[in-house]
Amino acid sequence: MKPTRGQLITAFLCLLPLAVLLVEWHNGSLSANPIEALTQRTGRTAVILLLASLACRPLRTLFGLSALLPMRKTLGLAAFAYAALHFLIFAGLDFEFNLSWILPEIRQKFFIQIGLIALILLLPLAVTSLRRLQKRMGKNWQRLHRLAYPIMALVLWHYFIASKGDILLPLIYIVFFIILMLFRIPPLSKISIGSKPRWLQRLNQFLLS
Amino acid sequence: MSKPINSSEITPEALYLSRRRFIKNTLTMAAASLYLSACGGQTAAGPTAQPTSSLPLPSAGSSSDEMGNALTTYDDIIGYTNYYEFSTDKSGPTRLAQNFQTSPWSVQVGGYVNNARTFDIDELKSLFDQEERIYRMRCVEAWSMVIPWIGFPLHKLLEIVEPTSDARFVRFETLYDPDQMPGQRNSFFPFPYIEGLRLDEAMHDLTIMATGLYGRDLSPQNGAPLRLVVPWKYGFKSIKSIVKIDLVGEIPTSLWMASGPSEYGFYANVNPNVPHPRWSQATERRIGNSGRIDTLMFNGYEEEVASLYDGMDLSLNY
């Protein structure tokens, strides 16, 4: 199926943080500890994109923007890509794929275990984003993809424990996630602006085409 | 008769001083912007606010430590620091500490001593020979550097004040001045920064008070004008910008012990066998190098300091 304009724009925006990272890495401007910077920034990008994907549904209901639903898929896939990259940087760049280093790290560190579980749980969600599989799975697809919420909670937990001084940022994301969760339950989940203004209708049409 | 002045109308001294500082900073900034505009868009080169031309070039007596590890570059040492009093970001202190006032500066030494007194920083520099010590610095965050410090052994200072027989620990305190150190407003941490050593650790010849590095005065983000350096302990033990040193009888509670008692103990000796919940303590990355290397017991100073901990369980006394 042809991607919508909204999906193309989203994909482009999702690639920007990676492009910036690569340029900074190339220039040597990623601090004196570039691997730490790469790990932290890919992780943070994954968190933001996952939160953005979860925000699509409430925003759709609130403003009647049906164009957000296909974009949600792009955001989710990009979040998974950044999370996988985050793990690969940890295992490959940082610990040089050396199992005698990596395994004790995983065994000793609770926050790595949580992050790893979240990543493993994201995998089936990413795989089943194929439209053909989605059709075949019917109602089960929706059930499976509700996992995104507990995964988000795990990711934020992972991020919070991994932070030392900068817990303000993870706290902001946690508050944002709680607000999103509140919009899943009635009466908040039913709130809508009703009839859309013309420009919103046009925006929706534009993103859908 | 003049109207009596209500005590509530008198500007508190702290506020008065902060206003003075504000005026001074504003003038400095105005002068700096004039200077910069006069240069026709040329940006000031060099990492510090001082004119670089007036500083000696970064230099060290050797290009490596006693194990043959190459020195970390000057730019990495002054550009990548943990100094939460300014910022929790590693490059933040380099930016935010530039106008930090390190002169005049005095250090109060007291507690269980015979000769309690206050030292001026210039006096400390002239009282003791300033020698170079090339030490490995291992941060608890699993990165490390090799730094050519300038300073003097702490025991020389302690010998002058003469600890009494009641003195068992040394307690150090960093300046508390949120106007100059914006990070101290961060309510997640109980500032001022406190650190401590057992008296025998403090008397050890490897323990120094640093006043410079690479042949230059310390930069503010590295803890100017006076900091502790204890090379066999994680970097956070080496407290910066010290204003107070007390000889005490009880174990001092450091800032990190207070904010994360399960993660940070009093001893904080570099130990590859005691894991930390967040970072690998078995391996580390030397800043400037790409690979990971094994972390050494007591950061490679085992021969010199292991006897200090004879009979102690280091996994309990972490």
XYZ file of C-alpha atoms in Angstrom:
527
model
C 0.000 0.000 0.000
C 1.163 3.497 -0.775
C 2.227 5.436 2.338
C 0.222 8.544 3.188
C 1.763 12.000 3.084
C 1.544 12.072 6.869
C 3.582 8.877 7.049
C 6.244 10.227 4.704
C 6.578 13.420 6.719
C 6.737 11.396 9.944
C 9.379 9.068 8.522
C 11.453 12.065 7.467
C 11.176 13.659 10.909
C 12.053 10.355 12.583
C 15.255 10.099 10.559
C 16.404 13.599 11.543
C 17.750 12.706 15.030
C 19.763 9.875 13.488
C 21.163 12.179 10.811
C 22.154 14.770 13.429
C 23.813 12.054 15.532
C 25.800 10.739 12.579
C 26.964 14.220 11.598
C 28.015 15.011 15.178
C 29.768 11.679 15.482
C 31.606 12.341 12.255
C 32.631 15.835 13.429
C 33.742 14.534 16.809
C 31.345 16.901 18.576
C 29.595 14.207 20.635
C 31.485 15.126 23.840
C 34.663 13.449 25.051
C 32.665 10.256 25.585
C 30.854 9.774 22.259
C 29.643 6.235 22.939
C 27.873 7.353 26.099
C 26.294 10.199 24.140
C 25.182 7.828 21.357
C 23.654 5.418 23.876
C 21.798 8.130 25.758
C 20.520 9.968 22.713
C 19.246 6.926 20.809
C 17.515 5.804 24.013
C 15.913 9.175 24.580
C 14.766 9.357 20.955
C 13.132 5.931 21.295
C 11.289 7.113 24.415
C 10.018 10.262 22.706
C 8.864 8.410 19.571
C 7.103 5.734 21.605
C 5.323 8.435 23.604
C 4.407 10.190 20.358
C 2.930 6.974 18.959
C 0.808 6.581 22.077
C -0.361 10.185 21.794
C -1.867 9.579 18.319
C -4.993 7.824 19.520
C -6.101 10.473 22.090
C -5.248 13.288 19.656
C -7.257 11.579 16.968
C -10.315 11.381 19.221
C -9.823 14.912 20.510
C -9.429 16.624 17.144
C -10.923 14.031 14.837
C -7.656 13.647 12.937
C -7.939 10.218 11.327
C -4.652 10.883 9.501
C -2.839 10.281 12.787
C -3.548 6.525 12.778
C -1.316 5.604 9.839
C 1.326 7.948 11.267
C 1.173 6.049 14.537
C 2.519 2.967 12.750
C 5.493 4.919 11.380
C 6.220 6.354 14.828
C 6.023 2.922 16.455
C 8.361 1.353 13.920
C 10.830 4.221 14.258
C 10.712 3.894 18.049
C 11.533 0.218 17.711
C 14.403 1.008 15.325
C 15.921 3.512 17.788
C 15.464 1.078 20.685
C 17.200 -1.684 18.711
C 19.991 0.735 17.764
C 20.292 1.764 21.426
C 20.769 -1.909 22.364
C 23.242 -2.532 19.534
C 25.340 0.448 20.632
C 25.352 -0.912 24.185
C 26.270 -4.462 23.150
C 28.464 -3.713 20.140
C 30.094 -0.296 20.383
C 30.231 -0.089 24.156
C 30.849 -3.715 25.172
C 32.374 -4.860 21.860
C 30.022 -7.883 21.582
C 32.140 -9.456 24.317
C 29.805 -11.872 26.072
C 32.054 -12.184 29.122
C 31.436 -8.465 29.662
C 27.829 -8.233 28.493
C 26.349 -11.168 30.397
C 27.524 -10.005 33.856
C 26.226 -6.526 32.997
C 22.780 -7.942 32.259
C 22.880 -10.200 35.301
C 23.934 -7.427 37.686
C 21.870 -4.530 36.445
C 18.142 -4.456 36.961
C 17.607 -1.478 34.652
C 19.235 -3.345 31.753
C 16.944 -6.323 32.391
C 13.876 -4.074 32.256
C 15.095 -2.411 29.072
C 15.795 -5.754 27.470
C 12.327 -7.091 28.314
C 10.783 -3.959 26.805
C 12.806 -4.397 23.622
C 11.872 -8.091 23.312
C 8.198 -7.218 23.806
C 8.430 -4.544 21.111
C 9.644 -7.103 18.578
C 6.301 -8.842 17.883
C 4.627 -5.441 17.673
C 7.083 -4.341 15.019
C 6.745 -7.595 13.046
C 2.947 -7.539 13.064
C 2.828 -4.024 11.718
C 2.852 -5.632 8.258
C -0.587 -4.916 6.856
C -1.121 -8.493 5.641
C -0.476 -9.898 9.130
C -2.656 -7.232 10.691
C -5.608 -8.304 8.509
C -5.084 -11.994 9.268
C -4.887 -11.458 13.014
C -8.197 -9.634 13.247
C -9.151 -8.760 16.829
C -5.960 -10.344 18.185
C -3.901 -7.656 16.502
C -5.480 -4.972 18.629
C -5.046 -7.081 21.762
C -1.368 -7.599 21.002
C -0.759 -3.938 20.292
C -2.262 -2.871 23.605
C 1.070 -4.163 24.932
C 2.463 -0.792 23.890
C 1.208 0.666 27.175
C 2.970 -1.727 29.590
C 6.039 -1.543 27.331
C 6.023 2.244 27.659
C 5.854 1.872 31.450
C 8.847 -0.504 31.390
C 10.815 1.837 29.144
C 10.204 4.805 31.429
C 11.144 2.735 34.470
C 14.368 1.708 32.699
C 15.107 5.331 31.797
C 14.389 6.565 35.320
C 16.735 4.080 37.054
C 19.432 4.596 34.439
C 19.536 8.345 35.160
C 21.795 9.705 37.855
C 21.536 13.473 38.067
C 19.116 14.225 35.274
C 15.956 12.671 36.670
C 13.942 15.762 35.738
C 13.659 14.697 32.086
C 12.458 11.133 32.812
C 10.016 12.593 35.350
C 8.560 14.894 32.689
C 8.086 11.925 30.339
C 6.463 9.908 33.119
C 3.990 12.712 33.831
C 3.241 12.963 30.109
C 2.627 9.205 29.961
C 0.274 9.361 32.950
C -1.721 12.096 31.217
C -1.931 9.910 28.087
C -3.132 6.986 30.192
C -5.830 9.187 31.735
C -7.089 9.877 28.222
C -7.624 6.132 27.772
C -10.339 6.022 30.426
C -13.810 7.623 30.287
C -14.909 10.353 30.495
C -11.606 11.800 29.196
C -11.410 9.178 26.452
C -14.689 10.503 24.988
C -13.758 14.190 24.827
C -13.787 15.620 21.325
C -13.949 19.113 19.897
C -16.943 18.000 17.838
C -17.010 19.666 14.453
C -13.588 20.380 13.049
C -12.666 23.852 11.784
C -11.991 24.022 8.050
C -8.200 24.192 8.368
C -8.118 21.024 10.496
C -10.237 19.206 7.922
C -7.857 20.339 5.210
C -4.827 19.311 7.266
C -6.341 15.881 7.801
C -7.062 15.518 4.083
C -3.538 16.643 3.240
C -1.895 14.141 5.608
C -4.171 11.309 4.501
C -3.552 11.656 0.787
C 15.137 64.621 63.373
C 15.512 62.030 60.693
C 12.997 59.255 60.403
C 14.212 56.053 62.090
C 14.945 53.258 59.613
C 12.838 50.204 60.050
C 14.942 47.046 60.263
C 12.752 45.546 57.526
C 13.890 48.326 55.190
C 17.538 47.437 55.471
C 18.771 45.337 52.576
C 20.028 42.013 53.901
C 23.734 41.627 53.297
C 23.352 38.579 51.067
C 20.890 40.400 48.833
C 23.091 43.480 48.769
C 26.068 41.373 47.761
C 24.118 39.526 45.099
C 22.982 42.856 43.658
C 26.579 44.003 43.625
C 27.523 40.833 41.814
C 24.673 41.322 39.347
C 25.891 44.840 38.589
C 29.446 43.592 38.256
C 28.432 40.716 35.979
C 26.337 43.022 33.836
C 29.265 45.408 33.465
C 31.604 42.539 32.666
C 29.218 41.240 30.049
C 28.777 44.680 28.547
C 32.542 45.087 28.409
C 32.920 41.639 26.908
C 30.335 42.314 24.231
C 32.070 45.606 23.382
C 35.347 43.775 23.167
C 33.835 41.078 20.961
C 32.138 43.549 18.660
C 35.424 45.434 18.382
C 37.020 42.235 17.161
C 34.677 42.275 14.190
C 32.840 39.013 14.801
C 35.914 37.085 15.785
C 34.977 34.596 18.440
C 37.207 34.257 21.456
C 39.441 31.265 20.923
C 40.397 28.916 23.687
C 38.404 27.102 26.308
C 38.572 29.532 29.233
C 37.299 33.043 29.757
C 40.794 34.256 30.577
C 42.701 35.537 27.576
C 44.461 32.395 26.425
C 47.601 34.261 25.437
C 48.319 35.169 29.070
C 48.229 31.543 30.201
C 51.159 29.194 29.944
C 50.677 26.486 27.330
C 49.340 23.257 28.800
C 52.410 21.260 29.697
C 53.353 18.262 31.776
C 56.590 16.683 32.927
C 55.800 13.442 31.169
C 53.480 12.271 28.443
C 52.280 9.211 30.347
C 51.705 7.790 33.832
C 54.006 5.242 35.506
C 52.197 2.409 33.698
C 52.724 4.003 30.296
C 49.123 5.243 29.886
C 49.089 8.369 27.733
C 47.826 11.606 29.298
C 44.267 12.633 28.504
C 44.234 15.806 26.407
C 43.848 19.145 28.167
C 40.685 19.917 26.200
C 39.013 16.668 27.264
C 39.952 17.236 30.917
C 38.481 20.734 30.991
C 35.567 19.947 28.646
C 34.082 16.817 30.208
C 33.384 17.105 33.908
C 30.898 16.125 36.569
C 30.207 19.220 38.631
C 26.557 19.203 39.675
C 26.950 22.563 41.427
C 26.903 24.013 37.922
C 25.093 21.463 35.775
C 24.330 17.753 35.552
C 25.433 17.880 31.933
C 29.093 17.009 31.301
C 29.804 20.053 29.149
C 27.602 22.375 31.222
C 30.178 23.276 33.906
C 32.682 24.359 31.242
C 30.172 26.973 30.126
C 28.556 27.910 33.430
C 31.641 28.092 35.649
C 33.579 30.620 33.612
C 32.822 33.599 35.862
C 33.256 31.640 39.067
C 35.168 33.793 41.573
C 38.213 31.913 42.857
C 39.976 34.913 44.324
C 39.897 35.942 47.109
C 39.476 32.428 48.515
C 40.099 31.119 51.966
C 40.004 27.665 53.474
C 39.009 27.161 57.091
C 40.758 24.241 58.777
C 39.441 23.255 62.200
C 37.760 20.646 64.338
C 39.958 18.342 66.430
C 43.240 20.184 65.792
C 45.697 22.110 67.938
C 46.161 24.964 65.463
C 42.802 25.757 63.893
C 43.225 28.489 61.296
C 42.117 29.926 58.014
C 44.447 29.794 55.025
C 44.363 32.072 52.029
C 44.671 30.160 48.756
C 47.823 32.091 47.815
C 49.333 31.216 51.178
C 48.632 27.526 50.584
C 50.330 27.747 47.220
C 53.454 29.360 48.637
C 53.572 27.372 51.868
C 54.096 24.051 50.100
C 56.085 23.082 47.028
C 53.699 22.625 44.122
C 54.587 19.282 42.597
C 53.248 17.427 39.595
C 51.481 14.107 40.123
C 50.255 12.120 37.132
C 47.269 10.098 38.323
C 44.605 7.949 36.747
C 41.130 9.257 37.580
C 38.393 6.617 37.519
C 34.834 7.955 37.568
C 32.118 5.756 39.073
C 30.391 6.154 35.686
C 32.967 3.795 34.140
C 35.084 6.347 32.295
C 38.596 7.391 33.216
C 41.327 9.903 32.443
C 45.052 10.302 33.066
C 45.656 13.750 34.549
C 48.887 15.631 35.356
C 47.823 17.407 38.549
C 49.742 20.174 40.303
C 49.422 20.327 44.060
C 50.757 19.259 47.422
C 50.174 16.241 49.675
C 47.335 16.800 52.129
C 49.450 15.462 55.007
C 51.675 18.544 54.802
C 48.688 20.746 55.546
C 47.429 18.438 58.296
C 50.867 18.432 59.944
C 50.663 22.217 60.304
C 47.267 22.189 62.028
C 48.176 19.120 64.161
C 45.182 16.787 64.497
C 44.500 15.838 68.122
C 44.065 12.246 69.296
C 40.279 12.613 68.959
C 40.545 13.170 65.204
C 39.649 10.052 63.229
C 38.178 11.383 60.000
C 38.586 14.406 57.755
C 35.475 16.156 56.498
C 35.655 18.415 53.433
C 33.084 20.945 52.308
C 32.593 22.718 48.967
C 31.578 26.378 48.705
C 27.826 26.916 48.998
C 26.837 29.872 46.837
C 23.765 29.262 44.640
C 24.200 32.665 43.005
C 27.452 31.497 41.520
C 26.616 27.809 41.393
C 23.135 27.574 39.884
C 23.067 23.786 40.181
C 22.934 24.124 43.962
C 19.283 25.129 43.556
C 18.626 21.580 42.338
C 16.572 20.241 45.224
C 17.346 16.605 44.339
C 20.701 16.955 46.137
C 21.477 18.124 49.684
C 24.107 20.758 48.902
C 26.735 21.801 49.987
C 28.850 18.922 48.719
C 30.503 17.011 51.562
C 33.188 14.359 51.341
C 35.306 12.543 53.867
C 38.371 10.397 54.361
C 39.625 8.298 57.221
C 42.588 10.072 58.822
C 45.096 7.460 57.613
C 43.743 7.798 54.049
C 44.085 11.562 54.297
C 47.659 11.235 55.584
C 48.654 8.890 52.737
C 51.224 10.446 50.438
C 49.146 9.712 47.311
C 46.366 11.972 48.627
C 46.904 15.497 47.347
C 45.265 18.889 47.337
C 45.376 19.992 43.703
C 45.683 23.612 42.637
C 46.378 23.067 38.964
C 46.762 20.663 36.077
C 48.875 20.600 32.925
C 51.040 23.343 34.434
C 48.097 25.761 34.647
C 45.870 26.847 37.498
C 42.791 24.647 37.849
C 39.901 25.724 35.675
C 36.688 26.391 37.625
C 34.967 23.283 36.224
C 37.860 21.148 37.482
C 37.400 22.453 41.022
C 39.381 25.709 41.251
C 41.044 26.964 43.261
C 41.574 23.933 45.517
C 40.354 20.362 45.287
C 41.125 16.989 46.729
C 42.545 14.165 44.578
C 42.470 10.606 45.924
C 43.526 8.485 42.941
C 42.528 5.051 44.276
C 38.927 6.124 44.910
C 36.110 6.912 42.479
C 36.241 10.464 41.181
C 33.337 11.771 43.265
C 35.469 11.424 46.422
C 37.818 14.083 45.047
C 35.752 17.054 46.212
C 36.088 20.384 44.413
C 36.342 24.072 45.373
C 36.957 23.351 49.054
C 36.251 26.058 51.654
C 36.293 24.006 54.837
C 38.296 21.091 56.214
C 37.367 19.669 59.606
C 39.007 16.931 61.641
C 36.174 14.975 63.218
C 35.568 11.899 65.345
C 32.646 10.323 63.464
C 32.336 9.125 59.863
C 31.199 12.137 57.818
C 28.110 11.622 55.660
C 28.993 12.613 52.108
C 26.484 14.109 49.686
C 26.369 10.888 47.691
C 25.968 8.735 50.800
C 23.015 10.934 51.755
C 21.334 10.840 48.349
C 21.983 7.187 47.425
C 23.113 5.147 50.434
C 22.680 1.794 48.683
C 24.812 2.912 45.734
C 27.503 5.091 47.289
C 29.418 4.160 50.409
C 31.942 6.069 52.478
C 35.022 4.295 51.117
C 34.245 4.292 47.370
C 37.519 2.555 46.573
C 37.887 1.634 42.898
C 37.067 -2.069 42.950
C 36.260 -4.172 39.863
C 34.723 -6.859 42.075
C 32.016 -4.736 43.651
C 29.306 -4.043 41.055
C 27.267 -0.853 40.898
C 23.580 -0.959 39.855
C 24.175 1.469 36.996
C 27.686 1.289 35.590
C 30.212 -1.448 34.954
C 32.905 -1.384 37.606
C 34.772 -4.307 36.058
C 35.701 -2.352 32.940
C 36.064 1.261 31.920
C 36.586 3.491 28.923
C 39.631 5.763 28.897
C 38.492 9.105 27.505
C 40.077 9.629 24.100
C 40.493 5.902 23.432
C 37.849 3.792 21.757
C 38.183 0.412 23.452
C 37.109 -0.799 26.872
C 39.805 -1.789 29.383
C 39.764 -3.766 32.609
C 39.446 -1.685 35.757
C 42.306 -2.303 38.173
C 41.924 -2.946 41.896
C 42.374 0.376 43.730
C 42.702 1.907 40.263
C 46.191 0.407 39.945
C 47.454 1.783 43.285
C 46.938 -1.512 45.105
C 50.559 -1.873 46.184
C 50.530 1.550 47.830
C 47.125 1.505 49.548
C 45.847 -2.073 49.996
C 47.347 -2.274 53.496
C 45.018 0.544 54.621
C 42.141 -1.909 54.320
C 43.671 -5.063 55.797
C 41.014 -7.263 57.343
C 38.113 -5.225 55.944
C 35.366 -6.743 53.800
C 35.461 -4.372 50.838
C 32.122 -5.560 49.453
C 30.471 -4.401 52.686
C 32.614 -1.278 53.021
C 32.025 -0.120 49.439
